[in-house]
GROMACS .gro file of C-alpha atoms in nm:
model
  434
    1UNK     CA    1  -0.817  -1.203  -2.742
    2UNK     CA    2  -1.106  -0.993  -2.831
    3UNK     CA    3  -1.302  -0.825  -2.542
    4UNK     CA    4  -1.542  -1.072  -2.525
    5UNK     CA    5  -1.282  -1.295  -2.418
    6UNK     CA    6  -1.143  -1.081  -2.187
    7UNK     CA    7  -1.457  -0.981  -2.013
    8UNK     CA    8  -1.545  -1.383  -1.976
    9UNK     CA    9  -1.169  -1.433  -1.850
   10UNK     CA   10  -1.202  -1.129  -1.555
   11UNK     CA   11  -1.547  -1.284  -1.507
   12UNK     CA   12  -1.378  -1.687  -1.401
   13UNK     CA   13  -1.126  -1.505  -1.246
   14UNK     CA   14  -1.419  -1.318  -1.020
   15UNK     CA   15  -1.572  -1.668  -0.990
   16UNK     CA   16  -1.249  -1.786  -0.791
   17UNK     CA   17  -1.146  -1.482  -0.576
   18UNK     CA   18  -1.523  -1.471  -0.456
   19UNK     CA   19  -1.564  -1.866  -0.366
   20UNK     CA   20  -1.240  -1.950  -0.247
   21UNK     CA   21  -1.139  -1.613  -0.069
   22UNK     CA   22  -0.789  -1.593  -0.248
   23UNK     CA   23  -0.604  -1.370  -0.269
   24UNK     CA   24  -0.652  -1.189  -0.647
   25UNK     CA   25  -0.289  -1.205  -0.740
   26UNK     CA   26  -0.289  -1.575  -0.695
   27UNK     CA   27  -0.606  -1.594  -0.924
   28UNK     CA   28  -0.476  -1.421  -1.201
   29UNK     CA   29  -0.160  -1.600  -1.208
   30UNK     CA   30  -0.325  -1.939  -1.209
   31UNK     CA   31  -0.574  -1.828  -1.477
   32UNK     CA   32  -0.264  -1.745  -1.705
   33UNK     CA   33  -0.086  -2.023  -1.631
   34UNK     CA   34  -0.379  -2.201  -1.764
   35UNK     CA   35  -0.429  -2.003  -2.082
   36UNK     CA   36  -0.095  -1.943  -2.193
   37UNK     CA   37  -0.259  -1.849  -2.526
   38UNK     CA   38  -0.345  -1.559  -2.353
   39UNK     CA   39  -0.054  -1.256  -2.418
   40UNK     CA   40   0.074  -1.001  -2.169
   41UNK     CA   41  -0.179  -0.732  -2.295
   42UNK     CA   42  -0.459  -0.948  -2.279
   43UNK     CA   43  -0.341  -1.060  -1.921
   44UNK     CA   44  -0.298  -0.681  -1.866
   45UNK     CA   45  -0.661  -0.620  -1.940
   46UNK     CA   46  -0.811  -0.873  -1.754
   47UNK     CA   47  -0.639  -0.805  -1.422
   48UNK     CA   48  -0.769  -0.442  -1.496
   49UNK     CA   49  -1.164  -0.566  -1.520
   50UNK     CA   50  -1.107  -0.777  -1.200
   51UNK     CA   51  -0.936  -0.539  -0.991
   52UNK     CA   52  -1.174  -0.202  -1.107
   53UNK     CA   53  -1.460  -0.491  -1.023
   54UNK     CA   54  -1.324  -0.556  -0.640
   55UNK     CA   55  -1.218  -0.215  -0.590
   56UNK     CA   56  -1.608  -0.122  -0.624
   57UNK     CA   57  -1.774  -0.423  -0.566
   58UNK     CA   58  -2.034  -0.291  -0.357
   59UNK     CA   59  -2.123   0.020  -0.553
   60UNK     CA   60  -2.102  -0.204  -0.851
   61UNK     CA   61  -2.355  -0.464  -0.737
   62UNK     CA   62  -2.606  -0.218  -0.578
   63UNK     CA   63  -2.619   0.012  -0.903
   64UNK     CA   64  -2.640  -0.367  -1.082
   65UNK     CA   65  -2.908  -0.471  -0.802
   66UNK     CA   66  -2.695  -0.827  -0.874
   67UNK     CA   67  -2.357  -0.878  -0.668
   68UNK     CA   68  -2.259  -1.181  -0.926
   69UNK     CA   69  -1.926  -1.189  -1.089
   70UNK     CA   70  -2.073  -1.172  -1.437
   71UNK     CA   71  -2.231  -0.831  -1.310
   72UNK     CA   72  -1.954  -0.713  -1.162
   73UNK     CA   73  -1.757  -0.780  -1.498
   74UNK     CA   74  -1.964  -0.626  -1.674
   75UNK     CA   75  -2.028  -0.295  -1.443
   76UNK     CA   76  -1.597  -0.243  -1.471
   77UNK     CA   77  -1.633  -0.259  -1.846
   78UNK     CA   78  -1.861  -0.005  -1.891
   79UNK     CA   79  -1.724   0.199  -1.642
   80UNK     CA   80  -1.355   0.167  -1.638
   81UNK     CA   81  -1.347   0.183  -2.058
   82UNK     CA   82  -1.651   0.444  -2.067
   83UNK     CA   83  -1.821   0.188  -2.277
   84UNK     CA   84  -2.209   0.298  -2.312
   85UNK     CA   85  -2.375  -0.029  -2.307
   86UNK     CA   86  -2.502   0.003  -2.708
   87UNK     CA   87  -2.127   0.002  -2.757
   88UNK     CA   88  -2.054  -0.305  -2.525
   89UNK     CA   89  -2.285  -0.504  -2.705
   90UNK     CA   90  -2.194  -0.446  -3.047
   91UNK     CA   91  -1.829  -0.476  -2.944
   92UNK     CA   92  -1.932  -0.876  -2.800
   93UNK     CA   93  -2.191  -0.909  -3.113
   94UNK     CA   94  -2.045  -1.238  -3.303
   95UNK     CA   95  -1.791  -1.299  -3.034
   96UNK     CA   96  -1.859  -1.723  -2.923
   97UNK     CA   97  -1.656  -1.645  -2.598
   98UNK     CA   98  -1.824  -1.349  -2.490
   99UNK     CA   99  -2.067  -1.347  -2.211
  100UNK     CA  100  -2.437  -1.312  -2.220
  101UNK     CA  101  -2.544  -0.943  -2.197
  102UNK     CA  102  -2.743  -0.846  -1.850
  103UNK     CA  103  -3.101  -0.733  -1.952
  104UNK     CA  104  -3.131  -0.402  -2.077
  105UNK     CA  105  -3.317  -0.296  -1.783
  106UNK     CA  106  -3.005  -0.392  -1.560
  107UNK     CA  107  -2.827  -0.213  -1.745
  108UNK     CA  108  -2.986   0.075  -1.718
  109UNK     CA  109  -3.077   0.066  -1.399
  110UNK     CA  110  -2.663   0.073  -1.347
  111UNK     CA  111  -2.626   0.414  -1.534
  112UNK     CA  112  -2.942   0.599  -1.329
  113UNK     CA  113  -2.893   0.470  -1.000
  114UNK     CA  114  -2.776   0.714  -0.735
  115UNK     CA  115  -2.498   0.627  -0.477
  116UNK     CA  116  -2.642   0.938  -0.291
  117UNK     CA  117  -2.954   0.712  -0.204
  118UNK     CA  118  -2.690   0.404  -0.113
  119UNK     CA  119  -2.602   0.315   0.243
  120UNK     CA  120  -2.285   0.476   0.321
  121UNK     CA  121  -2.117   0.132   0.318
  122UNK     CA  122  -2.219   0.053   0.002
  123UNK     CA  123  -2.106   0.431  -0.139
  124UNK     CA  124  -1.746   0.396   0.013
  125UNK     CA  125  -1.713   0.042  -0.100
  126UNK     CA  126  -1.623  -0.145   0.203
  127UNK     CA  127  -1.797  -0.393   0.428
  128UNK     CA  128  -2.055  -0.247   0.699
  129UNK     CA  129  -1.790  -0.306   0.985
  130UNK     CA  130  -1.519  -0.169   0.831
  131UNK     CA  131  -1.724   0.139   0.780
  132UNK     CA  132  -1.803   0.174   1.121
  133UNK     CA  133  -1.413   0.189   1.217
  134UNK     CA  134  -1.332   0.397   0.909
  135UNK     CA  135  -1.602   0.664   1.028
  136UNK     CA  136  -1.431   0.662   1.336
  137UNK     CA  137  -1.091   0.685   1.250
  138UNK     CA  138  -1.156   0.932   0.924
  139UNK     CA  139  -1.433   1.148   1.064
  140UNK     CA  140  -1.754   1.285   0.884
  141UNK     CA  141  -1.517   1.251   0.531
  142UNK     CA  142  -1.452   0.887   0.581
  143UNK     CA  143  -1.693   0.799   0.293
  144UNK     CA  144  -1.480   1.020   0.074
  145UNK     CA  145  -1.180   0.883   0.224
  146UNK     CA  146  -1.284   0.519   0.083
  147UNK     CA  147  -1.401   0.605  -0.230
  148UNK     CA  148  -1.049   0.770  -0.248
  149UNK     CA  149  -0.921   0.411  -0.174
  150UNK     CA  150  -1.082   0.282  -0.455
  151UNK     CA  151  -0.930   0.436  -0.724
  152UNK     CA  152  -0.634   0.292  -0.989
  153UNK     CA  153  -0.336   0.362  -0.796
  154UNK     CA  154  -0.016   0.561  -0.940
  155UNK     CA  155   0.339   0.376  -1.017
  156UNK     CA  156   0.541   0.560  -0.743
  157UNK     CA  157   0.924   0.555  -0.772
  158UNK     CA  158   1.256   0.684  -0.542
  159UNK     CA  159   1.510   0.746  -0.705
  160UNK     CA  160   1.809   0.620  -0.529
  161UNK     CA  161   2.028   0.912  -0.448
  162UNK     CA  162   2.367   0.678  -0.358
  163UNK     CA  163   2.354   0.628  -0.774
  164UNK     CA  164   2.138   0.907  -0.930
  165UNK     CA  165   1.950   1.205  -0.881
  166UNK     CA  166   1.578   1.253  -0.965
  167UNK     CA  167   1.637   1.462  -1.295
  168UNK     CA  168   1.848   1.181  -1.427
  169UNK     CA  169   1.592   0.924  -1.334
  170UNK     CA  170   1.260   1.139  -1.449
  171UNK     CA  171   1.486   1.156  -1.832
  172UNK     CA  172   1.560   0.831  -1.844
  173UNK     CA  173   1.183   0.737  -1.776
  174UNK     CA  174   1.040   1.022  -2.002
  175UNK     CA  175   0.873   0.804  -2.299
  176UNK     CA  176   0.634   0.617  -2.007
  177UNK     CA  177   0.492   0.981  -1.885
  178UNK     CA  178   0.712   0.996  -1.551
  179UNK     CA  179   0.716   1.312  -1.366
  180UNK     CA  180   0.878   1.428  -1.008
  181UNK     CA  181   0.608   1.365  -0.737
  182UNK     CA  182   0.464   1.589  -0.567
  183UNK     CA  183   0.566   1.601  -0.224
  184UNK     CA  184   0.860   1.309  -0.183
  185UNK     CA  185   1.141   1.515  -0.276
  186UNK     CA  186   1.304   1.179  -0.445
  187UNK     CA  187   0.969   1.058  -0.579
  188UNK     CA  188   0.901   1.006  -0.958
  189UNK     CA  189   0.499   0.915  -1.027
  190UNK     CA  190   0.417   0.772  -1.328
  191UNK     CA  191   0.001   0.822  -1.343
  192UNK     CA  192  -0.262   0.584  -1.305
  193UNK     CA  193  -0.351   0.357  -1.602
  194UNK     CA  194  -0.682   0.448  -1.781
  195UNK     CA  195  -0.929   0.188  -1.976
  196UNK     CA  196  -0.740  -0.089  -2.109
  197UNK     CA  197  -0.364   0.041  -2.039
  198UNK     CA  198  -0.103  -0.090  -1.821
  199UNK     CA  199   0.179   0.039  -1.635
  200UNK     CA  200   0.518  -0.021  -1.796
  201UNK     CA  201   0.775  -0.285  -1.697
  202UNK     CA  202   1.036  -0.012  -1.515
  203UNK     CA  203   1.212  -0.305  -1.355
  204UNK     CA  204   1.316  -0.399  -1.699
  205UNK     CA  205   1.478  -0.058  -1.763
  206UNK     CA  206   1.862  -0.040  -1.759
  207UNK     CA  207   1.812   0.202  -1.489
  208UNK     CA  208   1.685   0.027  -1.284
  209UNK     CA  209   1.865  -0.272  -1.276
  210UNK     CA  210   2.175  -0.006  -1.246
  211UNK     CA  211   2.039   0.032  -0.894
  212UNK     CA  212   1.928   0.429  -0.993
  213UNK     CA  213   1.574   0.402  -0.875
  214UNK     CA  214   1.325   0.156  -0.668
  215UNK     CA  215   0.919   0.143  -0.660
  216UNK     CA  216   0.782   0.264  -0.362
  217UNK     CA  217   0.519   0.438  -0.299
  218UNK     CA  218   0.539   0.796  -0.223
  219UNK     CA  219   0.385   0.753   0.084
  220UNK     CA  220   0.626   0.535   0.239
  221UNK     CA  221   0.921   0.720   0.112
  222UNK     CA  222   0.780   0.973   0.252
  223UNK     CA  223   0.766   0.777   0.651
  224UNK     CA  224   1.099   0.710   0.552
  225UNK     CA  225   1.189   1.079   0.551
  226UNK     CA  226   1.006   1.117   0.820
  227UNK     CA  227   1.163   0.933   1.069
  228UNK     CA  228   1.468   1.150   1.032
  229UNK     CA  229   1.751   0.867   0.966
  230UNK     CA  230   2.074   1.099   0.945
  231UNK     CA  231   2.457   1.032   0.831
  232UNK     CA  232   2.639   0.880   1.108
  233UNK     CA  233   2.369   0.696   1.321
  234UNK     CA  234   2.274   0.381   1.445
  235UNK     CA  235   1.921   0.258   1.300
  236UNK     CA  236   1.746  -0.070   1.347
  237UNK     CA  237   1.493  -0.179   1.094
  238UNK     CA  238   1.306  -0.418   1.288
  239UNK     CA  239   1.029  -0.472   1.035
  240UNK     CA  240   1.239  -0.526   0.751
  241UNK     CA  241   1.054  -0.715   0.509
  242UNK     CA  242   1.161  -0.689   0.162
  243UNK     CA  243   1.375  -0.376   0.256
  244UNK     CA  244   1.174  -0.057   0.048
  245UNK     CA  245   1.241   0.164   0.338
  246UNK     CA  246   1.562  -0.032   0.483
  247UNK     CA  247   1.680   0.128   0.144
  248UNK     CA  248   1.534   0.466   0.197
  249UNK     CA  249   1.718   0.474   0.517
  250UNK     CA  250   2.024   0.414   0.403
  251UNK     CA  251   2.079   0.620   0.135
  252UNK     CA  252   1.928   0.922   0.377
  253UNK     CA  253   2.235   0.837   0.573
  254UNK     CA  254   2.484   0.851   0.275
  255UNK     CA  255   2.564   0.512   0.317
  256UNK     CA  256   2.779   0.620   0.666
  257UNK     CA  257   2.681   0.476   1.007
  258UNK     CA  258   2.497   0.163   1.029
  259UNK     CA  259   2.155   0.031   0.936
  260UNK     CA  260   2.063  -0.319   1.074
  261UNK     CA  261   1.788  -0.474   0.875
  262UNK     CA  262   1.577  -0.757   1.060
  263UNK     CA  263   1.288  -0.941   0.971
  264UNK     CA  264   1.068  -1.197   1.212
  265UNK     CA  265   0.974  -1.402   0.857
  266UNK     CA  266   1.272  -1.533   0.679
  267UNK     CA  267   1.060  -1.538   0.366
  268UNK     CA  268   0.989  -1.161   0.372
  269UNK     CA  269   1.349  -1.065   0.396
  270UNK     CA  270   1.507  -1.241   0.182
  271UNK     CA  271   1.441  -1.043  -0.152
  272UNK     CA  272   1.688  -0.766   0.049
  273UNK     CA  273   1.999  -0.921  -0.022
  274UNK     CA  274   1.992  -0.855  -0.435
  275UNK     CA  275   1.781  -0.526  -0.344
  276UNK     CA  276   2.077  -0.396  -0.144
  277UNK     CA  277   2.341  -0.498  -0.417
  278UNK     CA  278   2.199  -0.328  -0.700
  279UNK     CA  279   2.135  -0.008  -0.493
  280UNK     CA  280   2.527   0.022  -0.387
  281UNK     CA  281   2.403  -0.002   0.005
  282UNK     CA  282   2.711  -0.082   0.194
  283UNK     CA  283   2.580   0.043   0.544
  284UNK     CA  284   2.286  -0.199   0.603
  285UNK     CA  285   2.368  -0.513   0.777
  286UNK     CA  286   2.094  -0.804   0.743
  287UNK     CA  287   2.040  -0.965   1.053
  288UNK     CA  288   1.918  -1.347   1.047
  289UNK     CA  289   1.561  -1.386   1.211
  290UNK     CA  290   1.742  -1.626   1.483
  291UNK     CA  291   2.023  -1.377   1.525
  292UNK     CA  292   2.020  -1.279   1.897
  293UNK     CA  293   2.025  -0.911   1.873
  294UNK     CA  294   2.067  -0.776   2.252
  295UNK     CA  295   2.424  -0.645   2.142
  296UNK     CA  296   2.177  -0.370   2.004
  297UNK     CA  297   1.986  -0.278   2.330
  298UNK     CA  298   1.984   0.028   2.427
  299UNK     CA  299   2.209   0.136   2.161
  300UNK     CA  300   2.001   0.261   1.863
  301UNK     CA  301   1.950   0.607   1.762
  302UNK     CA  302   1.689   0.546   1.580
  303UNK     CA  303   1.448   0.200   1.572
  304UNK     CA  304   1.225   0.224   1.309
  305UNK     CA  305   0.906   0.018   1.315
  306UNK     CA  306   0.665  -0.076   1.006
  307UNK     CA  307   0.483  -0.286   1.176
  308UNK     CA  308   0.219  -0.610   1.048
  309UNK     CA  309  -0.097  -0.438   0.992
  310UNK     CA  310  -0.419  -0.496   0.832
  311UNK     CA  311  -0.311  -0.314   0.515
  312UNK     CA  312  -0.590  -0.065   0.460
  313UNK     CA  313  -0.432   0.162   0.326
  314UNK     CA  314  -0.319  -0.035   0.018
  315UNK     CA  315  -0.668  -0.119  -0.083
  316UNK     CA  316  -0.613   0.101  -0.422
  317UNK     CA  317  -0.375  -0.243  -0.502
  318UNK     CA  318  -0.499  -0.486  -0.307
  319UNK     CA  319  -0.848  -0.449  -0.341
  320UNK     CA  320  -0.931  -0.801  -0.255
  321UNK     CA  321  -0.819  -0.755   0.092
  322UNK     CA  322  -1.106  -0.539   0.226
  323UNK     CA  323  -1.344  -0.832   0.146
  324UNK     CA  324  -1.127  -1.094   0.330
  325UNK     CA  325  -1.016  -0.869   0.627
  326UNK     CA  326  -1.229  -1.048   0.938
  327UNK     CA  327  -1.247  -0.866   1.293
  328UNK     CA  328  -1.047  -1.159   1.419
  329UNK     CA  329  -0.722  -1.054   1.179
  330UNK     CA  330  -0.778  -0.700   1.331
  331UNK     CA  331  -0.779  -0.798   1.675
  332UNK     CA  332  -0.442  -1.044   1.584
  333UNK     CA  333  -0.293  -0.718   1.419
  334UNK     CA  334  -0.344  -0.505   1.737
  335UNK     CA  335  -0.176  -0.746   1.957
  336UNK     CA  336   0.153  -0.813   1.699
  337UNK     CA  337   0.195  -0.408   1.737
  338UNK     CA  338   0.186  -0.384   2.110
  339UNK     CA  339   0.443  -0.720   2.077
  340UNK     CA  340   0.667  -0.529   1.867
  341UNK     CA  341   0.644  -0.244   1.989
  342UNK     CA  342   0.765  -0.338   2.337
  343UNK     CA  343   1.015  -0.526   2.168
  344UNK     CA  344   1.143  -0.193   1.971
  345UNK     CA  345   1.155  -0.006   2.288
  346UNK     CA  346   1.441  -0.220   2.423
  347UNK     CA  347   1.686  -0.079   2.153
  348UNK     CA  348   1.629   0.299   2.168
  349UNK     CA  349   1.911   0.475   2.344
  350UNK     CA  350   1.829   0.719   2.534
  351UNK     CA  351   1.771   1.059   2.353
  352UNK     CA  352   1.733   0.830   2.091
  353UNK     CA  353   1.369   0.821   1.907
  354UNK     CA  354   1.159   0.490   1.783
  355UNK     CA  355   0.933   0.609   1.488
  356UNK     CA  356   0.600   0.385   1.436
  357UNK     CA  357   0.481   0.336   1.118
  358UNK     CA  358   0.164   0.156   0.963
  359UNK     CA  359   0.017   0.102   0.663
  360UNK     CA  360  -0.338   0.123   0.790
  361UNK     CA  361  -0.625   0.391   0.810
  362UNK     CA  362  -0.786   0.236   1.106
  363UNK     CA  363  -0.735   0.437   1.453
  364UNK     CA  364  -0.705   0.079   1.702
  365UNK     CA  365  -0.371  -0.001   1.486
  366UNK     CA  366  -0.230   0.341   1.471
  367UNK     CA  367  -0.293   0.624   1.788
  368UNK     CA  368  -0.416   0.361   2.020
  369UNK     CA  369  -0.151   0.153   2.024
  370UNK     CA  370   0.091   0.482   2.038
  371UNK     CA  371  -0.134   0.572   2.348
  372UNK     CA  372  -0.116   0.201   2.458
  373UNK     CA  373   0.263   0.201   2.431
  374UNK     CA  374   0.326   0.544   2.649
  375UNK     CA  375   0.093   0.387   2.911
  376UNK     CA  376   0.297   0.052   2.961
  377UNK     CA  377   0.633   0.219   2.954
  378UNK     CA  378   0.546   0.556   3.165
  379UNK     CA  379   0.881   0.440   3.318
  380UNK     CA  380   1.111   0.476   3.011
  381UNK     CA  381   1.102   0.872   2.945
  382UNK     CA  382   0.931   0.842   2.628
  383UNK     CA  383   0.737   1.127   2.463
  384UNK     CA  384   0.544   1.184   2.156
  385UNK     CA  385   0.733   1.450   1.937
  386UNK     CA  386   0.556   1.653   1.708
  387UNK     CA  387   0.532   1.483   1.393
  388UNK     CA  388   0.275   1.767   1.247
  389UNK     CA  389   0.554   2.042   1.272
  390UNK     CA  390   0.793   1.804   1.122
  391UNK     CA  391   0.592   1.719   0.801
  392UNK     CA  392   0.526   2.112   0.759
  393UNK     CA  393   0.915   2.186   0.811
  394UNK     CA  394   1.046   1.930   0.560
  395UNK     CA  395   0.708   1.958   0.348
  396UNK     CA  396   0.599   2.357   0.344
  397UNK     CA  397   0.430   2.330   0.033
  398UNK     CA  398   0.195   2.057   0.160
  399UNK     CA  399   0.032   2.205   0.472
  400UNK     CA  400  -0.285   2.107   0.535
  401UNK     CA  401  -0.238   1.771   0.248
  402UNK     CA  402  -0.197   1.510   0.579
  403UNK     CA  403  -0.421   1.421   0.882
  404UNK     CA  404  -0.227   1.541   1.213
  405UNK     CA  405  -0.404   1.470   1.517
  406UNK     CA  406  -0.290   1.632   1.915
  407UNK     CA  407  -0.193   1.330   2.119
  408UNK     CA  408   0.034   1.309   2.426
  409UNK     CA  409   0.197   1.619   2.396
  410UNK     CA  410   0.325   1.602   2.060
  411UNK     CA  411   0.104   1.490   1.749
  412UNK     CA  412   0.095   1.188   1.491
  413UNK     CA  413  -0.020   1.201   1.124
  414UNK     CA  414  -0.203   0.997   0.866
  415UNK     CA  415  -0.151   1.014   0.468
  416UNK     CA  416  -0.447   0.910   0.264
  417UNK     CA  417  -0.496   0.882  -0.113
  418UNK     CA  418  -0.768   1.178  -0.076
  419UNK     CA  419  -0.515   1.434   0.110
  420UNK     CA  420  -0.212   1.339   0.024
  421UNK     CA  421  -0.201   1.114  -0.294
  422UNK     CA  422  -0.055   0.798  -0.160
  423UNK     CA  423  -0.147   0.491  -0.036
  424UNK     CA  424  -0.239   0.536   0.342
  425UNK     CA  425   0.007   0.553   0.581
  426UNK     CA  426   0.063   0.672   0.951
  427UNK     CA  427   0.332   0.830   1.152
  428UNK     CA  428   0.430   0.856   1.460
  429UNK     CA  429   0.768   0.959   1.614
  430UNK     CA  430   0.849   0.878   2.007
  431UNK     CA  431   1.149   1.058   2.196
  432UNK     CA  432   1.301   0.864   2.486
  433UNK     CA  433   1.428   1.121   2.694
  434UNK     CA  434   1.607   0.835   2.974
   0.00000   0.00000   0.00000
């Protein structure tokens, strides 16, 4: 396909996501499976367009002064390829399935305009009442913060120590550009796409289907770490899901003492079974999502909770999800953490620790429900440990590269794609003491 093509392609697929509030993935996939003419580079490119196009949809469409798909299209072409828009037009000239150019004027009106004279909503790409709760959560950067969030995402790796080290991984993945990360001391980052490229296929590497590394993004690996999981202990997963950090866990632990992996949605877990095979995990235990677990009360050294959450920190890759999150998913979100959260509680041993984990930016899903949680169970002995001094012990060379914030004696952090180079996460560790 020629970009003219392309461009009318990421334009339908626009189209879609916009009036039927879908999620982008499921767009995409149902425009190729309707163009199978179309090959995995062209595919490649249009998914680029559309997601540069919802990643900045609101910048886009007030530098357009037209929020329309076509203008959106066309505002990720010129800026995600650095196509001047002399160049864009000759490049469609001829081409019968390329779109009609916006008027000059438009055009140029998108290559003067100022975000500095934008609403601050409109410069951090997000909807006005996100904004409001990003401001409060992020502080006088938060517009910085988003903007951050709107970038093209890295390929993050771990390499999976039960099998291979990080060296042997980083070789074997040397022709795609991979590199140790930065802070994750088993992270491998392959860097962001620019204009037209893609990201390679690593899951169709002999390495990894040798169970040597996983994807994961250095962020999470990083909450993995975190949490402390040592040889030797008991640790419930209770927020499985597809088991990223069930596998982090164990292979912290050297594959001694005992991980159990649960899940509440059947569907979510079940990718961990093949996940656990190739990685040579033989101390994780999958329990069923009707499997009574009270055997486990009171008996875990460590329960580690990822809990449901409104995803806003993954906006770099799910950039669709900012314009479908509604205030009445966030208010569902808060009440699923204080459920599980309660429901964690009942397994932590005492002196043993429950670390909370989110992959949200927004303050209601992260220290307020910590702050929540100490309040209901006053009774338990549990304590806030100081997960600031923690990241600065295991992480000295990236002091000052999180968010850590005071809060019941102890303190909690936040990673953002700004500070730290990840998707967002929080952290929060909490020491039962009886």
């Amino acid at each position: 396909m020629r970009l003219g093509g392309r461009l009318a392609a990421a334009i339908e697929v626009l189209g879609d996501v916009e009036a039927r509030r879908r999620p982008v993935a499921d767009a995409l996939k149902d425009w190729g499976l309707s163009h199978r003419f179309a090959g995995s580079g062209d595919r490649a490119a249009i998914g680029n367009v559309v997601y540069d196009a919802l990643r900045r949809k609101r910048s886009y469409g007030f530098r357009m002064g037209d929020e329309s798909a076509a203008a959106l299209g066309f505002a990720a072409v010129i800026d995600g390829l650095g196509m001047a828009p002399e160049a864009l037009a000759a490049a469609l000239a001829g081409d019968r399935f390329a779109p009609e150019m916006p008027a000059p004027e438009r055009l140029a009106g998108f290559l003067a305009e100022d975000l500095a004279a934008a609403p601050a909503a409109v410069a951090a790409d997000v909807p006005d009442w996100i904004g409001e709760r990003l401001e409060a959560s992020l502080g006088l950067a938060w517009v910085e913060e988003a903007q951050a969030l709107a970038m093209r995402p890295p390929l993050d790796l771990r390499a999976n120590t039960l099998k291979a080290g990080r060296d042997k991984v980083v070789k074997a993945l040397a022709p795609f550009g991979a590199e140790p990360a930065g802070l994750a001391p088993d992270g491998i980052r392959i860097a962001a796409i620019a204009g037209e490229g893609r990201h390679p296929n690593v899951q169709a590497e002999a390495g990894f289907q040798k169970g040597w590394f996983e994807v994961q993004d250095e962020g999470s690996q990083l909450a993995a770490l975190l949490a402390g999981a040592a040889p030797g202990e008991q640790v419930l997963d209770l927020c499985a899901g597809a088991g990223g950090k069930t596998l982090a866990l164990s292979a912290a632990m050297e594959n001694t003492g005992q991980v159990h992996a649960s899940d509440a949605d059947r569907q979510r877990l079940a990718p961990i079974h093949e996940r656990l095979k190739r990685a040579g995990c033989r101390n994780v235990q999958v329990r069923d999502p009707r499997e009574d677990l009270a055997g486990l009360f009171g008996q875990m050294d460590l329960v580690f909770v990822d809990a449901p959450c409104t995803g806003s920190g993954t906006w770099r890759r799910r950039p669709d999800a900012k314009w479908r999150l509604a205030e009445t998913a966030l208010a569902k979100r808060l009440e699923e953490q204080d459920a599980v959260l309660d429901r964690a509680a009942r397994f932590v041993r005492p002196g043993g620790r429950l670390a909370y984990v989110t992959c949200s930016l927004f303050h209601e899903e992260n220290a307020e429900r910590v702050a929540a949680f100490l309040a209901r169970h006053a009774d338990k002995g549990f304590a806030v440990a100081d997960a600031g001094a923690r990241w600065n012990a295991l992480l000295p060379q990236a002091d000052g590269r999180c968010r850590i914030d005071a809060l019941g004696g102890g303190s909690v952090l936040a990673m953002t794609p700004r500070l730290t180079g990840t998707d967002g996460f929080f952290f929060a560790a909490l020491e039962r003491a009886r």
